PDB file of C-alpha atoms in Angstrom:
ATOM      1  CA  MET L   1      10.466   6.421  -9.612  1.00 74.00           C
ATOM      2  CA  ARG L   2       8.598   4.339 -11.647  1.00 77.00           C
ATOM      3  CA  GLN L   3       5.301   5.935 -11.776  1.00 80.00           C
ATOM      4  CA  TYR L   4       7.236   9.287 -12.308  1.00 80.00           C
ATOM      5  CA  PRO L   5      10.379   8.524 -14.065  1.00 83.00           C
ATOM      6  CA  ARG L   6      10.972  12.448 -15.043  1.00 84.00           C
ATOM      7  CA  ALA L   7      10.089  14.049 -11.492  1.00 85.00           C
ATOM      8  CA  PHE L   8      13.339  12.984  -9.952  1.00 86.00           C
ATOM      9  CA  GLU L   9      16.103  15.062 -10.406  1.00 88.00           C
ATOM     10  CA  PHE L  10      18.293  12.174  -9.449  1.00 90.00           C
ATOM     11  CA  ASN L  11      18.278   8.459 -10.169  1.00 90.00           C
ATOM     12  CA  GLU L  12      18.185   4.983  -8.273  1.00 89.00           C
ATOM     13  CA  SER L  13      21.972   4.828  -8.633  1.00 90.00           C
ATOM     14  CA  PHE L  14      21.924   8.017  -6.097  1.00 92.00           C
ATOM     15  CA  LEU L  15      19.682   6.443  -3.667  1.00 90.00           C
ATOM     16  CA  ILE L  16      21.488   3.045  -3.622  1.00 89.00           C
ATOM     17  CA  ALA L  17      24.898   4.570  -3.338  1.00 90.00           C
ATOM     18  CA  ILE L  18      23.404   6.663  -0.110  1.00 90.00           C
ATOM     19  CA  HIS L  19      22.114   3.448   1.315  1.00 89.00           C
ATOM     20  CA  ASP L  20      25.292   1.792   0.522  1.00 88.00           C
ATOM     21  CA  CYS L  21      27.120   4.737   2.541  1.00 87.00           C
ATOM     22  CA  ILE L  22      24.952   4.848   5.399  1.00 84.00           C
ATOM     23  CA  HIS L  23      26.196   1.103   5.740  1.00 84.00           C
ATOM     24  CA  SER L  24      29.718   1.365   4.945  1.00 84.00           C
ATOM     25  CA  CYS L  25      30.675   2.880   7.933  1.00 79.00           C
ATOM     26  CA  LYS L  26      33.098   4.771   6.015  1.00 84.00           C
ATOM     27  CA  PHE L  27      31.306   8.688   6.923  1.00 86.00           C
ATOM     28  CA  GLY L  28      29.789  10.411  10.145  1.00 84.00           C
ATOM     29  CA  THR L  29      26.834  11.974   8.342  1.00 85.00           C
ATOM     30  CA  PHE L  30      24.376   9.597   9.810  1.00 82.00           C
ATOM     31  CA  LEU L  31      25.787   9.091  13.042  1.00 84.00           C
ATOM     32  CA  GLY L  32      23.985   9.626  16.329  1.00 83.00           C
ATOM     33  CA  ASN L  33      20.062  10.557  16.214  1.00 87.00           C
ATOM     34  CA  SER L  34      20.208  14.106  16.036  1.00 89.00           C
ATOM     35  CA  PRO L  35      22.681  16.363  14.703  1.00 88.00           C
ATOM     36  CA  ALA L  36      22.907  18.204  18.438  1.00 91.00           C
ATOM     37  CA  ALA L  37      24.350  14.580  19.001  1.00 89.00           C
ATOM     38  CA  ARG L  38      26.775  14.605  15.717  1.00 86.00           C
ATOM     39  CA  ASP L  39      27.859  18.013  17.532  1.00 89.00           C
ATOM     40  CA  GLU L  40      28.537  17.046  20.562  1.00 91.00           C
ATOM     41  CA  ALA L  41      30.239  13.762  19.595  1.00 89.00           C
ATOM     42  CA  GLN L  42      32.733  16.382  16.900  1.00 89.00           C
ATOM     43  CA  VAL L  43      31.408  14.021  14.545  1.00 86.00           C
ATOM     44  CA  ALA L  44      32.191  16.513  11.832  1.00 85.00           C
ATOM     45  CA  SER L  45      35.975  16.822  12.701  1.00 87.00           C
ATOM     46  CA  LYS L  46      36.458  12.747  13.021  1.00 87.00           C
ATOM     47  CA  THR L  47      34.506  11.938   9.581  1.00 87.00           C
ATOM     48  CA  VAL L  48      34.456  12.843   6.148  1.00 87.00           C
ATOM     49  CA  SER L  49      30.686  13.902   4.962  1.00 88.00           C
ATOM     50  CA  VAL L  50      29.201  11.712   2.957  1.00 89.00           C
ATOM     51  CA  TRP L  51      27.903  14.583   0.757  1.00 90.00           C
ATOM     52  CA  THR L  52      30.981  15.330   0.135  1.00 89.00           C
ATOM     53  CA  PHE L  53      31.707  11.895  -1.698  1.00 88.00           C
ATOM     54  CA  LEU L  54      28.749  11.675  -3.767  1.00 91.00           C
ATOM     55  CA  TYR L  55      28.934  15.038  -4.635  1.00 90.00           C
ATOM     56  CA  ALA L  56      32.153  14.458  -6.389  1.00 90.00           C
ATOM     57  CA  ARG L  57      30.394  11.704  -8.823  1.00 89.00           C
ATOM     58  CA  LEU L  58      26.908  13.876  -9.158  1.00 90.00           C
ATOM     59  CA  ASP L  59      27.100  13.567 -12.805  1.00 90.00           C
ATOM     60  CA  GLU L  60      27.014   9.847 -12.826  1.00 90.00           C
ATOM     61  CA  TYR L  61      23.499  10.292 -10.299  1.00 91.00           C
ATOM     62  CA  ARG L  62      21.808  13.222 -12.420  1.00 91.00           C
ATOM     63  CA  ASN L  63      18.222  11.243 -14.123  1.00 90.00           C
ATOM     64  CA  GLU L  64      18.874  12.262 -17.520  1.00 89.00           C
ATOM     65  CA  HIS L  65      14.938  12.199 -18.327  1.00 87.00           C
ATOM     66  CA  PHE L  66      14.439  14.746 -15.610  1.00 87.00           C
ATOM     67  CA  ALA L  67      11.884  17.513 -16.330  1.00 84.00           C
ATOM     68  CA  PRO L  68      11.006  19.732 -13.815  1.00 78.00           C
ATOM     69  CA  THR L  69       8.542  21.190 -14.847  1.00 75.00           C
ATOM     70  CA  ILE L  70       6.377  17.786 -15.958  1.00 65.00           C
ATOM     71  CA  ALA L  71       5.322  16.742 -12.194  1.00 59.00           C
ATOM     72  CA  PRO L  72       3.373  18.878  -9.512  1.00 64.00           C
ATOM     73  CA  MET L  73       4.877  19.523  -6.670  1.00 72.00           C
ATOM     74  CA  LEU L  74       3.155  16.616  -4.726  1.00 78.00           C
ATOM     75  CA  LEU L  75       3.156  13.652  -6.639  1.00 80.00           C
ATOM     76  CA  GLN L  76      -0.103  11.179  -6.328  1.00 82.00           C
ATOM     77  CA  VAL L  77       0.978   8.214  -6.235  1.00 83.00           C
ATOM     78  CA  ASP L  78      -0.952   5.214  -7.132  1.00 86.00           C
ATOM     79  CA  LEU L  79      -0.905   2.904  -3.631  1.00 88.00           C
ATOM     80  CA  ARG L  80      -2.213  -0.530  -5.013  1.00 88.00           C
ATOM     81  CA  PRO L  81      -0.708  -3.359  -4.297  1.00 88.00           C
ATOM     82  CA  GLN L  82      -0.014  -4.604  -7.684  1.00 85.00           C
ATOM     83  CA  HIS L  83       2.054  -1.425  -7.920  1.00 82.00           C
ATOM     84  CA  PHE L  84       4.239  -2.634  -5.341  1.00 83.00           C
ATOM     85  CA  LYS L  85       7.230  -4.746  -6.677  1.00 81.00           C
ATOM     86  CA  LEU L  86      10.669  -5.206  -5.152  1.00 77.00           C
ATOM     87  CA  TRP L  87      13.253  -3.010  -5.581  1.00 77.00           C
ATOM     88  CA  ARG L  88      15.852  -5.893  -7.209  1.00 77.00           C
ATOM     89  CA  ASN L  89      18.513  -3.201  -7.932  1.00 78.00           C
ATOM     90  CA  MET L  90      18.817  -2.343  -3.819  1.00 80.00           C
ATOM     91  CA  TYR L  91      17.679  -5.554  -2.068  1.00 76.00           C
ATOM     92  CA  CYS L  92      18.643  -7.870  -5.057  1.00 76.00           C
ATOM     93  CA  GLN L  93      22.237  -6.362  -5.747  1.00 73.00           C
ATOM     94  CA  TRP L  94      24.786  -8.926  -4.097  1.00 72.00           C
ATOM     95  CA  ASP L  95      22.409 -11.765  -5.786  1.00 69.00           C
ATOM     96  CA  LEU L  96      23.818 -12.162  -9.557  1.00 65.00           C
ATOM     97  CA  SER L  97      20.440 -14.734  -9.916  1.00 67.00           C
ATOM     98  CA  MET L  98      18.320 -12.003  -9.200  1.00 59.00           C
ATOM     99  CA  GLN L  99      19.576  -9.488 -11.643  1.00 57.00           C
ATOM    100  CA  PRO L 100      18.505  -8.956 -15.516  1.00 58.00           C
ATOM    101  CA  MET L 101      21.267 -11.013 -17.562  1.00 57.00           C
ATOM    102  CA  GLN L 102      20.100  -8.858 -20.876  1.00 57.00           C
ATOM    103  CA  SER L 103      18.899  -5.648 -21.679  1.00 64.00           C
ATOM    104  CA  ILE L 104      15.495  -5.345 -21.527  1.00 69.00           C
ATOM    105  CA  SER L 105      15.459  -4.510 -25.351  1.00 69.00           C
ATOM    106  CA  ALA L 106      17.491  -7.902 -26.009  1.00 67.00           C
ATOM    107  CA  ALA L 107      15.206  -9.653 -24.011  1.00 69.00           C
ATOM    108  CA  SER L 108      12.494  -8.067 -26.322  1.00 74.00           C
ATOM    109  CA  HIS L 109      14.208  -9.161 -29.278  1.00 73.00           C
ATOM    110  CA  HIS L 110      14.935 -12.668 -28.085  1.00 72.00           C
ATOM    111  CA  THR L 111      10.926 -13.036 -27.260  1.00 77.00           C
ATOM    112  CA  ALA L 112       9.663 -11.915 -31.127  1.00 79.00           C
ATOM    113  CA  LEU L 113      11.890 -14.075 -32.574  1.00 79.00           C
ATOM    114  CA  ARG L 114      10.886 -16.638 -30.179  1.00 81.00           C
ATOM    115  CA  LEU L 115       7.594 -15.963 -31.020  1.00 84.00           C
ATOM    116  CA  GLU L 116       8.282 -15.849 -34.867  1.00 85.00           C
ATOM    117  CA  HIS L 117       9.809 -19.134 -34.381  1.00 82.00           C
ATOM    118  CA  GLU L 118       6.720 -20.573 -33.114  1.00 85.00           C
ATOM    119  CA  ARG L 119       4.368 -19.103 -35.492  1.00 86.00           C
ATOM    120  CA  LEU L 120       6.635 -20.630 -38.171  1.00 85.00           C
ATOM    121  CA  ARG L 121       6.169 -24.274 -36.570  1.00 84.00           C
ATOM    122  CA  LEU L 122       2.254 -23.886 -36.384  1.00 86.00           C
ATOM    123  CA  LEU L 123       2.330 -23.077 -39.644  1.00 87.00           C
ATOM    124  CA  ARG L 124       4.485 -26.034 -40.690  1.00 85.00           C
ATOM    125  CA  ALA L 125       2.006 -28.146 -38.456  1.00 83.00           C
ATOM    126  CA  LYS L 126      -1.335 -26.695 -39.649  1.00 84.00           C
ATOM    127  CA  ASP L 127       0.296 -28.038 -43.670  1.00 83.00           C
ATOM    128  CA  ILE L 128       0.892 -31.080 -42.473  1.00 79.00           C
ATOM    129  CA  VAL L 129      -2.577 -31.670 -40.960  1.00 78.00           C
ATOM    130  CA  ARG L 130      -3.623 -30.635 -44.250  1.00 79.00           C
ATOM    131  CA  MET L 131      -1.491 -32.859 -46.144  1.00 76.00           C
ATOM    132  CA  LEU L 132      -2.675 -35.695 -44.245  1.00 72.00           C
ATOM    133  CA  LEU L 133      -6.416 -35.094 -44.710  1.00 73.00           C
ATOM    134  CA  CYS L 134      -5.905 -35.388 -48.031  1.00 73.00           C
ATOM    135  CA  PHE L 135      -3.994 -38.735 -48.023  1.00 66.00           C
ATOM    136  CA  CYS L 136      -7.088 -40.026 -45.728  1.00 67.00           C
ATOM    137  CA  ALA L 137      -8.933 -39.820 -48.625  1.00 65.00           C
ATOM    138  CA  CYS L 138      -6.415 -41.676 -50.924  1.00 65.00           C
ATOM    139  CA  TRP L 139      -4.448 -44.263 -48.473  1.00 61.00           C
ATOM    140  CA  PRO L 140      -4.935 -46.799 -46.252  1.00 62.00           C
ATOM    141  CA  CYS L 141      -5.212 -45.937 -42.421  1.00 62.00           C
ATOM    142  CA  THR L 142      -2.571 -47.586 -41.555  1.00 64.00           C
ATOM    143  CA  VAL L 143       0.299 -45.484 -44.424  1.00 64.00           C
ATOM    144  CA  VAL L 144      -1.087 -42.236 -42.775  1.00 60.00           C
ATOM    145  CA  LEU L 145      -0.464 -42.986 -39.165  1.00 65.00           C
ATOM    146  CA  ARG L 146       3.284 -43.946 -39.947  1.00 66.00           C
ATOM    147  CA  THR L 147       3.856 -40.669 -41.891  1.00 64.00           C
ATOM    148  CA  LEU L 148       2.210 -38.718 -39.439  1.00 61.00           C
ATOM    149  CA  SER L 149       4.378 -39.917 -36.723  1.00 63.00           C
ATOM    150  CA  LEU L 150       7.589 -39.592 -38.849  1.00 63.00           C
ATOM    151  CA  LEU L 151       6.280 -35.810 -39.514  1.00 59.00           C
ATOM    152  CA  CYS L 152       5.154 -35.074 -36.010  1.00 59.00           C
ATOM    153  CA  VAL L 153       8.576 -35.596 -34.988  1.00 53.00           C
ATOM    154  CA  ARG L 154      10.285 -33.592 -37.779  1.00 51.00           C
ATOM    155  CA  VAL L 155       7.968 -30.428 -36.451  1.00 47.00           C
TER     156      VAL L 155
END
């Protein structure tokens, strides 16, 4: 889904819901090793189908970026190791420390603000160095060092 976000009709929430339903013991859809085993155990008459449950909520699971004509019938997935990532929403869904606490746009805005702050601090430090170089020409060395220590604390 990361490599071809527009190629899938359903979003990752659908896949996670299927996984959760399989392990919830509420549905009989995936019980047994085959359809014959399910028929023999009369699973359909004793349990609810997972598909009935999921299809009732299908609008929640639609990929809003889906474009069926974009992707070829067979996707050429890049299998190099750098493209393998932990599926956090699936495997860490109950571990709040692994979940992002803010949206990507908020995080990028915060990063931009932090970078701007650091850029301004660097400019201020350069101004201080220029000012000290001017002092060095006119003042004794001890005065310059004392001034430098005071100014560095404020940067």
